[in-house]
Amino acid sequence: MTYIVNDNCIACKYTDCVEVCPVDCFYEGENMLVIHPDECIDCGVCEPECPADAIRPDTEPEAEKWVEFNRKYSELWPVIITKKDPLPEAEERDGEEGKLEKYFSEAPGEGG
């Protein structure tokens, strides 16, 4: 098992999760985070830290597509280990439907 970040993170990008991750397996895109599935040790400490409920176990329905999504972008984006402020529109976009199609950016974040 691994944990994944889903589209609830897009346009919010809370980073509370990166501070508690013992193996630094989070990677930063311009407007979301992902987890490298091969680096995640399945400890689960990140899941309750996410205000947007964007971190889920890969055993949930429809999680398989997110495992591959997280794998792809974790290999392209820089690692992030330091908490940063969420995106300015985070509260407004939290819980919004269709964020992958509306807002997702393939651009990398700054990492750090």
PDB file of C-alpha atoms in Angstrom:
ATOM      1  CA  MET A   1       0.000   0.000   0.000  1.00  0.00           C
ATOM      2  CA  THR A   2       0.978   3.601  -0.543  1.00  0.00           C
ATOM      3  CA  TYR A   3      -0.705   6.942  -0.122  1.00  0.00           C
ATOM      4  CA  ILE A   4      -1.638   9.224  -3.002  1.00  0.00           C
ATOM      5  CA  VAL A   5      -2.513  12.876  -3.443  1.00  0.00           C
ATOM      6  CA  ASN A   6      -5.660  13.423  -5.480  1.00  0.00           C
ATOM      7  CA  ASP A   7      -7.214  16.433  -7.208  1.00  0.00           C
ATOM      8  CA  ASN A   8      -8.458  17.921  -3.924  1.00  0.00           C
ATOM      9  CA  CYS A   9      -4.924  19.333  -3.578  1.00  0.00           C
ATOM     10  CA  ILE A  10      -5.038  21.251  -6.864  1.00  0.00           C
ATOM     11  CA  ALA A  11      -5.289  25.035  -6.411  1.00  0.00           C
ATOM     12  CA  CYS A  12      -4.955  24.634  -2.622  1.00  0.00           C
ATOM     13  CA  LYS A  13      -1.502  23.086  -2.082  1.00  0.00           C
ATOM     14  CA  TYR A  14      -1.486  22.926   1.680  1.00  0.00           C
ATOM     15  CA  THR A  15       1.925  21.675   2.791  1.00  0.00           C
ATOM     16  CA  ASP A  16       1.198  20.561   6.356  1.00  0.00           C
ATOM     17  CA  CYS A  17       1.875  17.003   5.168  1.00  0.00           C
ATOM     18  CA  VAL A  18       5.491  17.572   4.188  1.00  0.00           C
ATOM     19  CA  GLU A  19       6.536  18.486   7.724  1.00  0.00           C
ATOM     20  CA  VAL A  20       5.425  15.154   9.178  1.00  0.00           C
ATOM     21  CA  CYS A  21       6.679  12.863   6.390  1.00  0.00           C
ATOM     22  CA  PRO A  22       9.605  10.825   7.763  1.00  0.00           C
ATOM     23  CA  VAL A  23      10.954   9.899   4.313  1.00  0.00           C
ATOM     24  CA  ASP A  24      10.511  13.140   2.344  1.00  0.00           C
ATOM     25  CA  CYS A  25       8.452  11.566  -0.439  1.00  0.00           C
ATOM     26  CA  PHE A  26       6.424  14.667  -1.377  1.00  0.00           C
ATOM     27  CA  TYR A  27       7.121  16.514  -4.622  1.00  0.00           C
ATOM     28  CA  GLU A  28       5.940  20.001  -5.509  1.00  0.00           C
ATOM     29  CA  GLY A  29       4.174  21.142  -8.634  1.00  0.00           C
ATOM     30  CA  GLU A  30       3.122  24.688  -9.364  1.00  0.00           C
ATOM     31  CA  ASN A  31      -0.301  24.184  -7.796  1.00  0.00           C
ATOM     32  CA  MET A  32      -0.326  20.789  -6.059  1.00  0.00           C
ATOM     33  CA  LEU A  33       1.804  18.140  -4.364  1.00  0.00           C
ATOM     34  CA  VAL A  34       2.261  14.448  -5.155  1.00  0.00           C
ATOM     35  CA  ILE A  35       3.710  11.457  -3.280  1.00  0.00           C
ATOM     36  CA  HIS A  36       6.290   9.180  -4.870  1.00  0.00           C
ATOM     37  CA  PRO A  37       4.629   5.743  -4.451  1.00  0.00           C
ATOM     38  CA  ASP A  38       7.947   3.879  -4.321  1.00  0.00           C
ATOM     39  CA  GLU A  39       9.327   6.122  -1.575  1.00  0.00           C
ATOM     40  CA  CYS A  40       6.211   6.216   0.632  1.00  0.00           C
ATOM     41  CA  ILE A  41       6.529   3.827   3.580  1.00  0.00           C
ATOM     42  CA  ASP A  42       2.783   3.715   4.202  1.00  0.00           C
ATOM     43  CA  CYS A  43       3.031   5.191   7.688  1.00  0.00           C
ATOM     44  CA  GLY A  44      -0.098   7.315   7.195  1.00  0.00           C
ATOM     45  CA  VAL A  45       1.004  10.283   9.295  1.00  0.00           C
ATOM     46  CA  CYS A  46       0.391  12.684   6.398  1.00  0.00           C
ATOM     47  CA  GLU A  47      -3.250  11.763   5.796  1.00  0.00           C
ATOM     48  CA  PRO A  48      -4.797  13.479   8.864  1.00  0.00           C
ATOM     49  CA  GLU A  49      -2.591  16.557   8.344  1.00  0.00           C
ATOM     50  CA  CYS A  50      -4.197  17.524   5.025  1.00  0.00           C
ATOM     51  CA  PRO A  51      -6.896  20.212   5.477  1.00  0.00           C
ATOM     52  CA  ALA A  52      -8.252  19.474   1.968  1.00  0.00           C
ATOM     53  CA  ASP A  53      -8.567  15.694   2.533  1.00  0.00           C
ATOM     54  CA  ALA A  54      -6.431  15.182  -0.583  1.00  0.00           C
ATOM     55  CA  ILE A  55      -4.250  12.372   0.790  1.00  0.00           C
ATOM     56  CA  ARG A  56      -5.829   8.945   0.567  1.00  0.00           C
ATOM     57  CA  PRO A  57      -4.656   5.311   0.733  1.00  0.00           C
ATOM     58  CA  ASP A  58      -4.260   3.588  -2.625  1.00  0.00           C
ATOM     59  CA  THR A  59      -6.763   0.935  -1.555  1.00  0.00           C
ATOM     60  CA  GLU A  60      -9.719   3.265  -2.145  1.00  0.00           C
ATOM     61  CA  PRO A  61     -11.826   3.046  -5.308  1.00  0.00           C
ATOM     62  CA  GLU A  62     -10.362   4.978  -8.253  1.00  0.00           C
ATOM     63  CA  ALA A  63      -7.022   5.380  -6.463  1.00  0.00           C
ATOM     64  CA  GLU A  64      -5.099   3.391  -9.095  1.00  0.00           C
ATOM     65  CA  LYS A  65      -5.170   6.272 -11.586  1.00  0.00           C
ATOM     66  CA  TRP A  66      -3.804   8.544  -8.846  1.00  0.00           C
ATOM     67  CA  VAL A  67      -0.929   6.154  -8.086  1.00  0.00           C
ATOM     68  CA  GLU A  68       0.279   6.512 -11.678  1.00  0.00           C
ATOM     69  CA  PHE A  69      -0.405  10.260 -11.683  1.00  0.00           C
ATOM     70  CA  ASN A  70       1.640  10.676  -8.473  1.00  0.00           C
ATOM     71  CA  ARG A  71       4.436   8.485  -9.869  1.00  0.00           C
ATOM     72  CA  LYS A  72       4.648  10.478 -13.107  1.00  0.00           C
ATOM     73  CA  TYR A  73       4.866  13.905 -11.493  1.00  0.00           C
ATOM     74  CA  SER A  74       7.076  12.864  -8.569  1.00  0.00           C
ATOM     75  CA  GLU A  75       9.678  11.939 -11.167  1.00  0.00           C
ATOM     76  CA  LEU A  76       9.399  15.378 -12.805  1.00  0.00           C
ATOM     77  CA  TRP A  77       8.955  17.765  -9.879  1.00  0.00           C
ATOM     78  CA  PRO A  78      11.362  18.751  -7.058  1.00  0.00           C
ATOM     79  CA  VAL A  79      11.138  17.282  -3.569  1.00  0.00           C
ATOM     80  CA  ILE A  80       9.544  19.486  -0.901  1.00  0.00           C
ATOM     81  CA  ILE A  81      10.343  19.090   2.793  1.00  0.00           C
ATOM     82  CA  THR A  82       9.507  22.543   4.162  1.00  0.00           C
ATOM     83  CA  LYS A  83       6.023  23.833   4.952  1.00  0.00           C
ATOM     84  CA  LYS A  84       4.940  26.813   2.855  1.00  0.00           C
ATOM     85  CA  ASP A  85       1.838  28.977   2.786  1.00  0.00           C
ATOM     86  CA  PRO A  86      -1.082  27.508   0.832  1.00  0.00           C
ATOM     87  CA  LEU A  87      -2.051  29.094  -2.460  1.00  0.00           C
ATOM     88  CA  PRO A  88      -4.002  32.356  -2.117  1.00  0.00           C
ATOM     89  CA  GLU A  89      -7.187  30.776  -3.499  1.00  0.00           C
ATOM     90  CA  ALA A  90      -6.960  27.665  -1.265  1.00  0.00           C
ATOM     91  CA  GLU A  91     -10.003  28.364   0.916  1.00  0.00           C
ATOM     92  CA  GLU A  92     -12.124  29.353  -2.081  1.00  0.00           C
ATOM     93  CA  ARG A  93     -11.127  26.247  -4.110  1.00  0.00           C
ATOM     94  CA  ASP A  94     -11.225  23.709  -1.250  1.00  0.00           C
ATOM     95  CA  GLY A  95     -13.788  21.021  -2.081  1.00  0.00           C
ATOM     96  CA  GLU A  96     -14.482  22.309  -5.590  1.00  0.00           C
ATOM     97  CA  GLU A  97     -15.313  19.654  -8.198  1.00  0.00           C
ATOM     98  CA  GLY A  98     -13.443  19.241 -11.492  1.00  0.00           C
ATOM     99  CA  LYS A  99     -10.186  20.846 -10.381  1.00  0.00           C
ATOM    100  CA  LEU A 100      -8.000  18.520 -12.476  1.00  0.00           C
ATOM    101  CA  GLU A 101      -9.627  19.716 -15.686  1.00  0.00           C
ATOM    102  CA  LYS A 102      -9.955  23.369 -14.628  1.00  0.00           C
ATOM    103  CA  TYR A 103      -6.708  24.202 -12.830  1.00  0.00           C
ATOM    104  CA  PHE A 104      -4.011  21.512 -12.984  1.00  0.00           C
ATOM    105  CA  SER A 105      -0.567  22.705 -14.082  1.00  0.00           C
ATOM    106  CA  GLU A 106       2.237  20.330 -15.116  1.00  0.00           C
ATOM    107  CA  ALA A 107       4.790  23.015 -14.238  1.00  0.00           C
ATOM    108  CA  PRO A 108       7.120  22.178 -11.355  1.00  0.00           C
ATOM    109  CA  GLY A 109       7.105  24.060  -8.083  1.00  0.00           C
ATOM    110  CA  GLU A 110      10.160  25.484  -6.390  1.00  0.00           C
ATOM    111  CA  GLY A 111      10.738  22.558  -4.020  1.00  0.00           C
ATOM    112  CA  GLY A 112      12.674  23.077  -0.848  1.00  0.00           C
TER     113      GLY A 112
END
